[in-house]
Coordinates of C-alpha atoms and ligand atoms in Angstrom, one line a residue:
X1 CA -15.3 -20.1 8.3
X2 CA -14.1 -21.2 5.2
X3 CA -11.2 -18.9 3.1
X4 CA -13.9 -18.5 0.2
X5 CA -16.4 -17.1 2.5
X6 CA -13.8 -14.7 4.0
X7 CA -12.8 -13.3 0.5
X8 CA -17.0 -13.0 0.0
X9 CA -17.0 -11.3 3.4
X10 CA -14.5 -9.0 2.7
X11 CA -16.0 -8.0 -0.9
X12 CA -19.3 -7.0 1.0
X13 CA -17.3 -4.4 2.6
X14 CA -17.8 -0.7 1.0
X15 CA -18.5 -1.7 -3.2
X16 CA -21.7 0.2 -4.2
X17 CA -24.3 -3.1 -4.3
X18 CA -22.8 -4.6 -1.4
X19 CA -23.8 -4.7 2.2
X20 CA -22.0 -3.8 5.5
X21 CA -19.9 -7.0 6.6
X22 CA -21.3 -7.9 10.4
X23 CA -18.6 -8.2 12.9
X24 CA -21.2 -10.9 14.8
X25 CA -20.2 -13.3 11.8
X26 CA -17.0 -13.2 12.3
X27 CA -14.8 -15.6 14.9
X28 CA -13.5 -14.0 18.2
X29 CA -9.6 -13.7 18.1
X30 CA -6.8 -11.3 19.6
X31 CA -4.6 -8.3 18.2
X32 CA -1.2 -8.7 19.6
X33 CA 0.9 -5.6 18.3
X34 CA 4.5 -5.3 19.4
X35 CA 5.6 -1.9 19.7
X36 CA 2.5 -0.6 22.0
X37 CA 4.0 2.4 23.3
X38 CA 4.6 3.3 19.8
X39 CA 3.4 6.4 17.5
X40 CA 1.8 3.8 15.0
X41 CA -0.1 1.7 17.9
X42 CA -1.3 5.2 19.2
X43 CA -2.0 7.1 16.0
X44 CA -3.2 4.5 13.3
X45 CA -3.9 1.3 15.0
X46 CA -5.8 1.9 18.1
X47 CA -8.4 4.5 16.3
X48 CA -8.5 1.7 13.3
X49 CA -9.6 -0.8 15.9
X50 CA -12.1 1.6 17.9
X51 CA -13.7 2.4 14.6
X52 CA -14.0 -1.0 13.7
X53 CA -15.5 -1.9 16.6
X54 CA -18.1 1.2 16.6
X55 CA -19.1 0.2 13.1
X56 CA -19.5 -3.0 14.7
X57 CA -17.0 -5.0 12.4
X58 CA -14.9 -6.5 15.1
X59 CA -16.0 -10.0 16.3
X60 CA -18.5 -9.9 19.5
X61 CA -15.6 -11.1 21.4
X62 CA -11.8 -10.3 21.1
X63 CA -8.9 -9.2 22.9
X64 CA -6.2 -6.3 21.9
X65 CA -2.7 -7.3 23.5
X66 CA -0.3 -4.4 23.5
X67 CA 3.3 -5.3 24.0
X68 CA 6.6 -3.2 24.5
X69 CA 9.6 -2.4 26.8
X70 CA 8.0 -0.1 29.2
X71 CA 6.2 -1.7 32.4
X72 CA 3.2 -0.4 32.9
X73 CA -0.2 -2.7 33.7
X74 CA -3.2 -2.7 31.8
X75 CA -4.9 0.2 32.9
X76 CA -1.9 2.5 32.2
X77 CA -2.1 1.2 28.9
X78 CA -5.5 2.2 28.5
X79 CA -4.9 5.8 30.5
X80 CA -1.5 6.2 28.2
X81 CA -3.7 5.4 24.7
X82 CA -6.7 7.6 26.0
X83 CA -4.4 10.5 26.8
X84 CA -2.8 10.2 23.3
X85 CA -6.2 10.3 21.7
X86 CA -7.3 13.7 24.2
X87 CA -4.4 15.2 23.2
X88 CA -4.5 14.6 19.2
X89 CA -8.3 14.4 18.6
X90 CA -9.8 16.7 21.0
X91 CA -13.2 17.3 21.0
X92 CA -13.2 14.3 18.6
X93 CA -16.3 11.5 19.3
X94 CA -14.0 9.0 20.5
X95 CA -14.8 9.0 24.3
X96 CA -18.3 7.8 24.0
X97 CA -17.6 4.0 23.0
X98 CA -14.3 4.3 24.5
X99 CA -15.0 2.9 27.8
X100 CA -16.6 -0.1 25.9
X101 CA -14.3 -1.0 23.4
X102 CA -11.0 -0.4 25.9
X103 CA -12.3 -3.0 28.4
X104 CA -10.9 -5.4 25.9
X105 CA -7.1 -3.7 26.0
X106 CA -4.5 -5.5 28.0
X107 CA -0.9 -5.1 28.1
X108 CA 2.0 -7.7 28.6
X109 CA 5.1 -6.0 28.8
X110 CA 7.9 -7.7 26.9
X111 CA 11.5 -7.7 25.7
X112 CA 12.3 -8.5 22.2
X113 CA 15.3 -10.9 23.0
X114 CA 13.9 -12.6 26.1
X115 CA 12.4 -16.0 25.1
X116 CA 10.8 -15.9 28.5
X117 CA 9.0 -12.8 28.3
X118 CA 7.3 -14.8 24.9
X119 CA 6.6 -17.2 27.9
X120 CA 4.6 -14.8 29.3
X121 CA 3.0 -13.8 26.8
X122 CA 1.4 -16.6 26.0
X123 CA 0.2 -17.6 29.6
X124 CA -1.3 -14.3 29.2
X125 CA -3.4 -15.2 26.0
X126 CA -4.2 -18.2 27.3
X127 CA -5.6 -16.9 30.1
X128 CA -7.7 -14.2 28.0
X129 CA -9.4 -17.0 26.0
X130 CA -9.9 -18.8 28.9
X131 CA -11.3 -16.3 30.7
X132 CA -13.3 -14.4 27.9
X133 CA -13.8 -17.1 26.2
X134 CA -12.1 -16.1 23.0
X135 CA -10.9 -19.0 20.1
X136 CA -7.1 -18.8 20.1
X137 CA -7.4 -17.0 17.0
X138 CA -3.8 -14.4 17.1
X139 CA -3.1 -11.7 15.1
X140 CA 0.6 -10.5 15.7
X141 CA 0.8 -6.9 14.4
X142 CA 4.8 -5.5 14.2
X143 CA 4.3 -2.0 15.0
X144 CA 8.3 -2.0 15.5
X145 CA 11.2 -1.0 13.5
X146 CA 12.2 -3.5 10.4
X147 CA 15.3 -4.8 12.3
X148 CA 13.2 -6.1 14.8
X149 CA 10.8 -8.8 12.4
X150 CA 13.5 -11.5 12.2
X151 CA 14.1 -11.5 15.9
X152 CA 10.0 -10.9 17.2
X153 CA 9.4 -13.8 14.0
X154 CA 12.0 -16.3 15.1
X155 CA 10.4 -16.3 19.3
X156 CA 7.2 -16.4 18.1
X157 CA 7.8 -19.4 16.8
X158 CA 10.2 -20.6 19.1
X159 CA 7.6 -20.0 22.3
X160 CA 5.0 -22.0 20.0
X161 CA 2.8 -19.0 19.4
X162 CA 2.8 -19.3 15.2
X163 CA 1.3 -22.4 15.5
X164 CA -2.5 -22.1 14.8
X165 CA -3.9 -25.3 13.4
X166 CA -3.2 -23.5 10.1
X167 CA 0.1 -25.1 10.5
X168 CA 2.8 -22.9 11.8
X169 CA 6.3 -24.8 11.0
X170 CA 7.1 -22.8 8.8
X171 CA 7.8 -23.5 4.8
X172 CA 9.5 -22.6 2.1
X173 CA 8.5 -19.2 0.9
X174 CA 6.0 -20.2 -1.8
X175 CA 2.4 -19.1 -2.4
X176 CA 0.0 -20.1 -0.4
X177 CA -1.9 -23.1 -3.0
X178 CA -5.0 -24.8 -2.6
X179 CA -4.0 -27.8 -0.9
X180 CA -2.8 -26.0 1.7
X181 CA -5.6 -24.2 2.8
X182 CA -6.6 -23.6 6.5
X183 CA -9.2 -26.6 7.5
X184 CA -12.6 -24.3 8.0
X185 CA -13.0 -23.0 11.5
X186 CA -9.9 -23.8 13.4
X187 CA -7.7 -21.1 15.6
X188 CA -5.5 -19.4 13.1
X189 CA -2.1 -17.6 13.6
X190 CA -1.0 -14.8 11.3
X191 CA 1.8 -12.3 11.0
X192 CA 1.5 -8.7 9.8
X193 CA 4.5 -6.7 8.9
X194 CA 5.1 -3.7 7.2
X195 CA 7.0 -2.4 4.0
X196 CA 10.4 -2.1 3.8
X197 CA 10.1 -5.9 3.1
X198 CA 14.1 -5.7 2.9
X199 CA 16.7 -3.1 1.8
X200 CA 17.5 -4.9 -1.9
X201 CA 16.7 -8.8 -2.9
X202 CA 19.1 -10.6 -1.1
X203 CA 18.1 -9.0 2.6
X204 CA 14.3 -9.5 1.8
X205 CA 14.9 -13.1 0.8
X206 CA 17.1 -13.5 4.1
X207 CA 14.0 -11.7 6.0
X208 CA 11.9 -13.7 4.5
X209 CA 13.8 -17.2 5.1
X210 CA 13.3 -16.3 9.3
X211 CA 9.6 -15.5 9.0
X212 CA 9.6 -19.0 6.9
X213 CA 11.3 -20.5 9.8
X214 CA 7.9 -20.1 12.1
X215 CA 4.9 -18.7 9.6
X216 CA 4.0 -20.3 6.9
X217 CA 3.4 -18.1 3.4
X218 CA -0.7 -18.1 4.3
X219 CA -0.2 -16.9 7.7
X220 CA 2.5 -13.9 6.5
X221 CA 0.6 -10.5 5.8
X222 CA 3.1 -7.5 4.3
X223 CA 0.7 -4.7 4.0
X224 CA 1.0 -2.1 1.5
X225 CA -0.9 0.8 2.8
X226 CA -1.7 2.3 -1.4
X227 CA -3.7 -1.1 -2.1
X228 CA -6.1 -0.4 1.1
X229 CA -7.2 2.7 -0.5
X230 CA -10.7 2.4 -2.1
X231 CA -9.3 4.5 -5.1
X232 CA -7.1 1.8 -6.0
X233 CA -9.2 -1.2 -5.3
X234 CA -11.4 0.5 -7.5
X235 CA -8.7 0.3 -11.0
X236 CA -9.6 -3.5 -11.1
X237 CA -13.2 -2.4 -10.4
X238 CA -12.9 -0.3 -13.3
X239 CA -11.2 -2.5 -15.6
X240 CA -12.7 -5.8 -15.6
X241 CA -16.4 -5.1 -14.1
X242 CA -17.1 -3.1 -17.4
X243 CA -17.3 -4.6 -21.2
X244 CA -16.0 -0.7 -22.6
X245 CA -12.3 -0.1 -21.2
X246 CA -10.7 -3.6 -21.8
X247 CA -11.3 -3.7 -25.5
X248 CA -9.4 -0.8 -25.6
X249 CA -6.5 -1.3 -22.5
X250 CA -3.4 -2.2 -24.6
X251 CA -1.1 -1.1 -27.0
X252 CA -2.9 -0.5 -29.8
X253 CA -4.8 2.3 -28.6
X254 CA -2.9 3.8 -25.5
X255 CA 0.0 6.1 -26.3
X256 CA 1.5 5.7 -23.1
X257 CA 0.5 5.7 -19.0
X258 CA 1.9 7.7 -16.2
X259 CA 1.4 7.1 -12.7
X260 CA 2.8 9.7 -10.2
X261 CA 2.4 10.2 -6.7
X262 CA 3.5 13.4 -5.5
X263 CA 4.1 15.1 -1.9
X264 CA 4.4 18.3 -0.3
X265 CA 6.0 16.9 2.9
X266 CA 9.9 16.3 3.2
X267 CA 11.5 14.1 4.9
X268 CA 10.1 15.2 8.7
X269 CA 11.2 13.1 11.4
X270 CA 12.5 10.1 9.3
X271 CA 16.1 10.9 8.1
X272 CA 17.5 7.5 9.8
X273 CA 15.1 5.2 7.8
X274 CA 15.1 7.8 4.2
X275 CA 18.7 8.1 4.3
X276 CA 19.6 4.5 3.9
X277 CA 16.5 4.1 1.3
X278 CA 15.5 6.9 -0.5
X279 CA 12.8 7.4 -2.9
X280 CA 13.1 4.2 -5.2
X281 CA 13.2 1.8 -2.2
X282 CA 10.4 3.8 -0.2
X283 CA 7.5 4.2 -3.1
X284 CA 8.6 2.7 -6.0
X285 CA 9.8 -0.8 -4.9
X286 CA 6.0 -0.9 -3.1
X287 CA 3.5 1.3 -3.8
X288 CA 4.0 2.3 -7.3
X289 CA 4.8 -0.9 -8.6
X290 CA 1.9 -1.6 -7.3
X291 CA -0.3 0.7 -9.2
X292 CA 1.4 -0.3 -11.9
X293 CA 0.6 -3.6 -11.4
X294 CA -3.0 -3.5 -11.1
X295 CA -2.9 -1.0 -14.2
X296 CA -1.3 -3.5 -16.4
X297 CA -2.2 -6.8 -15.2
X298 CA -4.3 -9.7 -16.9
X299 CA -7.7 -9.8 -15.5
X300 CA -7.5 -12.8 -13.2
X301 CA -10.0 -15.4 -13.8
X302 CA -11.5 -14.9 -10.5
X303 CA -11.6 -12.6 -8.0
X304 CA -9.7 -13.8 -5.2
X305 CA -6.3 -13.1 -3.5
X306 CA -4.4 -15.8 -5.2
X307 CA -5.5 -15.5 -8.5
X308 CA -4.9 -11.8 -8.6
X309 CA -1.3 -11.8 -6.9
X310 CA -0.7 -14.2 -9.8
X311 CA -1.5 -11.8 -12.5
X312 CA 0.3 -9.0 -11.0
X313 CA 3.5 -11.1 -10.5
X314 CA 3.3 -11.8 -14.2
X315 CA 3.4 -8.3 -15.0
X316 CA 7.1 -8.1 -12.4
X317 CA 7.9 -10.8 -14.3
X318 CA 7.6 -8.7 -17.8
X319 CA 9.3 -5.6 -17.1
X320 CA 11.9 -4.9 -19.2
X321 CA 14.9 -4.7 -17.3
X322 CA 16.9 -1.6 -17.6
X323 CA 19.8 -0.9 -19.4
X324 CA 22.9 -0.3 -17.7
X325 CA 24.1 2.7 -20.5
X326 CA 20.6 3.6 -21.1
X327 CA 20.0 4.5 -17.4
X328 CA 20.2 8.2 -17.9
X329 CA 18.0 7.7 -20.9
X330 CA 14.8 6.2 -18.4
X331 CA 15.6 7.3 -14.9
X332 CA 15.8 10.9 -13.5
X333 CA 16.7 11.5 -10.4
X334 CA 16.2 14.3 -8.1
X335 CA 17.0 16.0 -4.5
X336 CA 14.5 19.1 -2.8
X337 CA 16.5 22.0 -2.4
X338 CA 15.4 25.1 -0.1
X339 CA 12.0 26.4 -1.4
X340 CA 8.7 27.8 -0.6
X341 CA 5.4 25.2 0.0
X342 CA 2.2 27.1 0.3
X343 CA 3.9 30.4 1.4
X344 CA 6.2 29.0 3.8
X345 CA 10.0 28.4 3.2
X346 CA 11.5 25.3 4.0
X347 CA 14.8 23.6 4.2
X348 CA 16.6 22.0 1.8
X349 CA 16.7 17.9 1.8
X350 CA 20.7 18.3 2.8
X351 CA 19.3 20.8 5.9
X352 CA 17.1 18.7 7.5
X353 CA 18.0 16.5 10.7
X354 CA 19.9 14.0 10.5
X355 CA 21.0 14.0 6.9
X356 CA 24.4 13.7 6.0
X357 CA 25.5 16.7 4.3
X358 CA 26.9 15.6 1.3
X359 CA 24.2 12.7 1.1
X360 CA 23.2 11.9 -2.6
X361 CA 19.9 10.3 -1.4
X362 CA 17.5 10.8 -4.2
X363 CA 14.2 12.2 -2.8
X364 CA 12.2 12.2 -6.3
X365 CA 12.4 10.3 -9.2
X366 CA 11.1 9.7 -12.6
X367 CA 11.6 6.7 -13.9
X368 CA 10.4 5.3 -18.1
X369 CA 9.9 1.8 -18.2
X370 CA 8.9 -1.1 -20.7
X371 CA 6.6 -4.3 -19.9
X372 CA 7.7 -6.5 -22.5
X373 CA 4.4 -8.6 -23.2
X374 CA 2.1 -9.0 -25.5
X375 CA -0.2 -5.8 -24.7
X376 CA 2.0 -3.8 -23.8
X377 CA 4.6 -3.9 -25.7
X378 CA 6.4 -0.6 -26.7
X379 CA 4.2 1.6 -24.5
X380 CA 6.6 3.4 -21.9
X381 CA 5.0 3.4 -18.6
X382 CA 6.5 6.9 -16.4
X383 CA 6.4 6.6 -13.1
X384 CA 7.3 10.0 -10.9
X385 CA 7.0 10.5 -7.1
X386 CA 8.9 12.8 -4.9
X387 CA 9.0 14.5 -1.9
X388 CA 8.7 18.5 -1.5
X389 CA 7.1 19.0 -4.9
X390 CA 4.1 21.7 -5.4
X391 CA 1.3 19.6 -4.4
X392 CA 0.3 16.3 -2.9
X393 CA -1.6 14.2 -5.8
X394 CA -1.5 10.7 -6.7
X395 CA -3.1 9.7 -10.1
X396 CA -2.7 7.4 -13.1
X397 CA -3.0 8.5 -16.7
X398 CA -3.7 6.9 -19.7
X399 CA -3.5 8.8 -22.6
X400 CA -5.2 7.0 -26.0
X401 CA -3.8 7.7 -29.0
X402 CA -4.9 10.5 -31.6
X403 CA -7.3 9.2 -34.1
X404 CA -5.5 7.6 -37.2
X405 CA -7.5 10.5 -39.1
X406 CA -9.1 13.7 -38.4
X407 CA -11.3 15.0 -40.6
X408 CA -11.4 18.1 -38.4
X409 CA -7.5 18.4 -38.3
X410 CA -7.5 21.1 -41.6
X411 CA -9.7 23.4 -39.4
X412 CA -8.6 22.8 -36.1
X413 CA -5.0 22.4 -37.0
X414 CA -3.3 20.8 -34.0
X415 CA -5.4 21.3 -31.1
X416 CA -7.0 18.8 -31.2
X417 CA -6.6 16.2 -28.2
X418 CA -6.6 12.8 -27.8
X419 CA -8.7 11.0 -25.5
X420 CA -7.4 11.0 -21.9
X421 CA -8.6 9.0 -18.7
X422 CA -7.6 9.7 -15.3
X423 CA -8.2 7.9 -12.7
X424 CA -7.3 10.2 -9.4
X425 CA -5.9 8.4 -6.1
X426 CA -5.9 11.4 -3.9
X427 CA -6.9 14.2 -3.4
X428 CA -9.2 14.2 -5.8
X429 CA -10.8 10.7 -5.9
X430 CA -12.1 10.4 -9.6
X431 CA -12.5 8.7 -12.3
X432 CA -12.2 11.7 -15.2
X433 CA -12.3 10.9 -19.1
X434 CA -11.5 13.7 -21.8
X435 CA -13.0 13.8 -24.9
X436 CA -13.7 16.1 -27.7
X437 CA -17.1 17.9 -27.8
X438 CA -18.8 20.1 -30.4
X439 CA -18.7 23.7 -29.1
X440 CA -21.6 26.0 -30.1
X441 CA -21.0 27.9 -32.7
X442 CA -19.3 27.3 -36.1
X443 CA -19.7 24.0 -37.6
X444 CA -16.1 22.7 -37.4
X445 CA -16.0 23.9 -33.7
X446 CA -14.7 21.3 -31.0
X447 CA -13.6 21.9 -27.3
X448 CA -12.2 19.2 -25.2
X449 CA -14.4 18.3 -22.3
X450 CA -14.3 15.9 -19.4
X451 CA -16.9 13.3 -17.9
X452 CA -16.2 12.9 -14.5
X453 CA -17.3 10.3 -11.9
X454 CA -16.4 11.8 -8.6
X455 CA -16.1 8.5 -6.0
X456 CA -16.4 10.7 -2.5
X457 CA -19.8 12.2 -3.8
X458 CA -21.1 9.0 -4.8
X459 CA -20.7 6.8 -1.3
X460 CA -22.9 8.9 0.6
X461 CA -23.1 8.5 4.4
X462 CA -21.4 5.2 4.3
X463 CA -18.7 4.7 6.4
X464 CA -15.1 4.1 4.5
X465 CA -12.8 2.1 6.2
X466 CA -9.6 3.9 6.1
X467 CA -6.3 2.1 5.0
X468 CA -5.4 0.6 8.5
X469 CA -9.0 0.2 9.1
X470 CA -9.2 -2.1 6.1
X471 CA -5.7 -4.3 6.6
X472 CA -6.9 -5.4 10.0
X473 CA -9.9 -6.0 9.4
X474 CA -8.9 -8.2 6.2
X475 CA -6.3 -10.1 8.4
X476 CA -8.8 -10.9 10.8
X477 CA -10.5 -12.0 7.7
X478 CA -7.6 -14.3 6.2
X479 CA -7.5 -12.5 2.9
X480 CA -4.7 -11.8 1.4
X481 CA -6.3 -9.5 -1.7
X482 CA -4.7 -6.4 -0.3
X483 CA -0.9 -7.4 1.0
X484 CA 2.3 -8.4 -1.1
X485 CA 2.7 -12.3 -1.6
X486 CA 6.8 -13.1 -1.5
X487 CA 7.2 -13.9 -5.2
X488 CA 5.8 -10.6 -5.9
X489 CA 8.2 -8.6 -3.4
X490 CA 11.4 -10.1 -4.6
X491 CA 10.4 -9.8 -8.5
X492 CA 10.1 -6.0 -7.7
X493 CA 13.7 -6.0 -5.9
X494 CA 14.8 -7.9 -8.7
X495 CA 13.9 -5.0 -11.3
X496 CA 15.3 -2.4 -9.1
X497 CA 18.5 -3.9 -7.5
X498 CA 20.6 -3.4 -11.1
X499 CA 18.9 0.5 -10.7
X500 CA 20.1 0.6 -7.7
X501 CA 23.2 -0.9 -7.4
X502 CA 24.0 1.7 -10.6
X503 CA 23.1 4.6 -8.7
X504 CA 24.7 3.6 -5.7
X505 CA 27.9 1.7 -6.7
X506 CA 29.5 4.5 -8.9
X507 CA 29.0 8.2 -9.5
X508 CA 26.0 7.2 -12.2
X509 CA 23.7 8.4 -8.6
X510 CA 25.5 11.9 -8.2
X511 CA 25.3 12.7 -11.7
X512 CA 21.7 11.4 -12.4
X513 CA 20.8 13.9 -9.7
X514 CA 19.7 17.0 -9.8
X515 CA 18.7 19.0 -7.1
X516 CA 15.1 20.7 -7.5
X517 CA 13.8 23.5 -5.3
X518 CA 10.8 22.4 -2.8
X519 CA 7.1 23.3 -4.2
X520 CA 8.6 22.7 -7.5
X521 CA 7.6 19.9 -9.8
X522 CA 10.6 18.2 -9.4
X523 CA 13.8 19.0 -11.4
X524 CA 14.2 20.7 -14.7
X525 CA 15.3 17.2 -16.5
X526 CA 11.5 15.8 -16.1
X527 CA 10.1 18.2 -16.6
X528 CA 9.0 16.8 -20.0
X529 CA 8.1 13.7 -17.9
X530 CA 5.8 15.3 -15.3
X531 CA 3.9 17.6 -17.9
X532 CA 3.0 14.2 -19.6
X533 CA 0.7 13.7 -16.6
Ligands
LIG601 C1 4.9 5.7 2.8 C2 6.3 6.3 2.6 O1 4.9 4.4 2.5 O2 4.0 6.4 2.0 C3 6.3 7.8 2.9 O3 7.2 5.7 3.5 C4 5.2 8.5 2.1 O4 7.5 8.4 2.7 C5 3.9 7.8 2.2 O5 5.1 9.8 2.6 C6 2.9 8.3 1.2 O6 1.6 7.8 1.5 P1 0.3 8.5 1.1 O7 -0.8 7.6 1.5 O8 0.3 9.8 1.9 O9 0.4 8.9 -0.3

């Protein structure tokens, strides 16, 4: 199968005039994920798979290899997985294909640091193709802490399991071009790890020099779990497959965009990671740079993986770095206090488990930034996410400028607003566009009123792939639309390390920070920020 067909394939998938992709077209292969006995394997990437395969989108033959540090055989893995699923979906349909699609489960359990447990491994998948007579197509998913890539990366390779005929010896980090394609139907060997991609530029370039060392840039997938949503593969829908927003997408008639992604959860179980990141490095160095991304971008001249990470690294490339004195100017920075969400009172960030108590980890900020090009020059971009806050929305705003002249202002006075288009990420998955409206009544009587494409309502009894659903399936595919290339993760360190290192190196952090009270929107200072959107 040849990388353009995959991209086609993968398009079929879920867009209004497309069909269902067939898993029969697509080439046997096996799922290795490390980190089996893990919450992910057992919560997101087992019911991923099973739905895959019920919709039929897995290949007529392949093989999911769990590995981790327990001992168990294959049928405990299968018992352990089942039980999971009894116990978090009761009463949920899963049991009646289960039997079916867990005859293809195996386990090989494995130490991170032993080369010869890698050994084993791969007996154990050569046996499976032999036997089952699957391709030697490999998948390696790294369900496992960050700390563990380098090492899992570097015996990969060393045990000669990176090598599909894709290549495998690794290179040097750039984007995967042309000439370096994978010859059309020969066994591949990919990677899929994912965010943090690193702590700050330096570590992700150091992670990304081991995983160089054995995978070559083609055979690397670092998921972002935002751009497998079907809300946000939908803003490049929306931008380039219609003649009327593009005209108007640029500086001359947008006043400014916001793009904020709220939650109503704290920290929960993850102090040891958030701790040590904090908001900046856990939404903004990934998933809102990417939203911003595909917001801003260039259309691409095609639609395919390369030629659309290409555009969005431009836009990396063009934001306008921040000021070292103007900092408090463009960046607010928050931390939950104790508060009340939806009638229940929770803790404070500084309360929860395992956070130091005089930590100055920012949970929320809000953040005004420039993209110094051509069309968008001089229109600030606000970007706001936080933890705790009074509701769980993600959306992006852009807000059109007033008309140069109203010949209704005399009558109306000021209440008269300009146009606004949302385009709603979650919960509400919409596409909304205000306008103004004659009201019945008096001649010079308007009202704002909104057009609203509501994308749930729309698609029907299809099924949607969920964001797991759709990263595995497009790995198995060999498209890269939906992950980060390299160039594109360290340009987005690059902006933020100089934030960061300001917050973190002095006491610029501790006073930027001010500490909001959870199922608020977020502290009094952006205020002014958040009402924007
Ligand atoms: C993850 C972050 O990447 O995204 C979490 O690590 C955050 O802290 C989550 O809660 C938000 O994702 P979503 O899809 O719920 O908006």
């Amino acid at each position: 199968m040849s990388d353009d067909n995959d991209t086609e394939r993968r398009r079929d998938l879920g867009a209004g005039s497309c069909t269902l992709l067939n898993g029969a077209d697509l080439p046997s292969c096996t799922i290795v994920i490390f980190g089996a006995s893990g919450d992910l394997t057992a919560r997101k990437l087992i019911p991923a798979l099973q739905n895959l395969f019920r919709h039929r989108c897995l290949p007529p033959r392949y093989n999911i290899v769990g590995c981790g540090r327990s001992a168990m055989d294959h049928e405990r893995f299968r018992q352990s997985l089942a039980a999971f699923q009894e116990e978090n979906q009761p009463g949920a349909g899963w049991r009646h294909d289960w039997a079916e699609f867990a005859a293809n489960i195996f386990y090989q359990p494995l130490r991170y640091d032993e080369p010869e447990d890698y050994r084993a491994l791969a007996t154990l998948l050569e046996q499976l193709d032999r036997e089952r007579l699957t391709t030697p197509n490999r998948a390696f998913y790294l369900a496992v802490p960050p700390a563990l890539y380098p090492l899992i990366g570097r015996q990969l390779g060393e045990a000669g399991l990176a090598t599909g005929e894709e290549g495998g010896d690794g290179d040097k980090g750039q984007p995967a071009g042309e000439g370096r394609r994978r010859p059309a139907d020969q066994p591949w060997a990919r990677i899929v790890v994912e965010k943090p991609f690193g702590h700050d530029l330096n570590s992700a370039v150091a992670l990304d020099r081991v995983l160089h060392g054995s995978f070559r840039e083609e055979q690397i997938f670092r998921i972002d779990h935002y751009l497998a949503k079907e809300t946000v593969q939908n803003i490049l829908m929306l931008r380039f497959a219609n003649a009327i927003f593009e005209p108007l997408w640029n500086r001359s008639y947008i006043d400014y965009v916001g793009i904020i992604s709220s939650e109503k959860l704290g920290v929960e179980h993850r102090a040891g990671f958030y701790e040590t990141a904090g908001v900046l490095r856990d939404m903004f160095q990934n998933h809102m740079l990417q939203l911003l991304a595909l917001t801003a971008m260039e259309p691409p001249s095609r639609f395919e993986a390369a030629q659309v990470q290409d555009e969005k690294v431009k836009v990396f490339r063009a934001l306008k770095p921040f000021a070292r004195d103007k900092l408090a100017a463009n960046l607010v920075l928050g931390q939950y206090g104790p508060g009340v969400i939806d009638g229940r009172e929770v803790p404070g960030y500084l309360q929860e488990p395992g956070v130091a108590p005089d930590s100055v980890t920012p949970t929320f900020a809000a953040m005004r930034l420039l993209i110094d090009n051509w069309r968008w020059r001089g229109v600030p971009f606000y970007l706001i996410s936080g933890k705790r806050m009074a509701a769980k929305e993600t959306r992006i705003v852009i807000q059109f400028k007033e008309v140069p002249h109203s010949m209704f202002r005399r009558e109306l006075l000021d209440t008269m607003l300009a146009n606004r288009l949302v385009l709603g990420i979650y919960p509400e998955e919409k596409i909304s566009l205000n306008f103004q409206a004659k009201s019945p009544g008096t001649k010079e009587c308007l009202q704002p009123v909104t057009m609203d494409f509501n994308y749930e309502r729309r698609q029907g009894a299809k099924p949607v792939f969920d964001a797991y659903e759709m990263v595995l399936l497009d790995c198995i595919l060999g498209d890269h639309m939906l992950f980060w290339r390299q160039d594109g993760v360290e340009l987005a360190w690059k902006f933020l390390d100089p934030i960061l290192h300001a917050c973190e190196s002095c006491e610029a952090g501790a006073r930027l920070l001010q500490t909001y009270p959870a199922g608020s929107p977020g502290p009094e200072k952006a205020r002014s920020w958040v009402e924007l959107l």
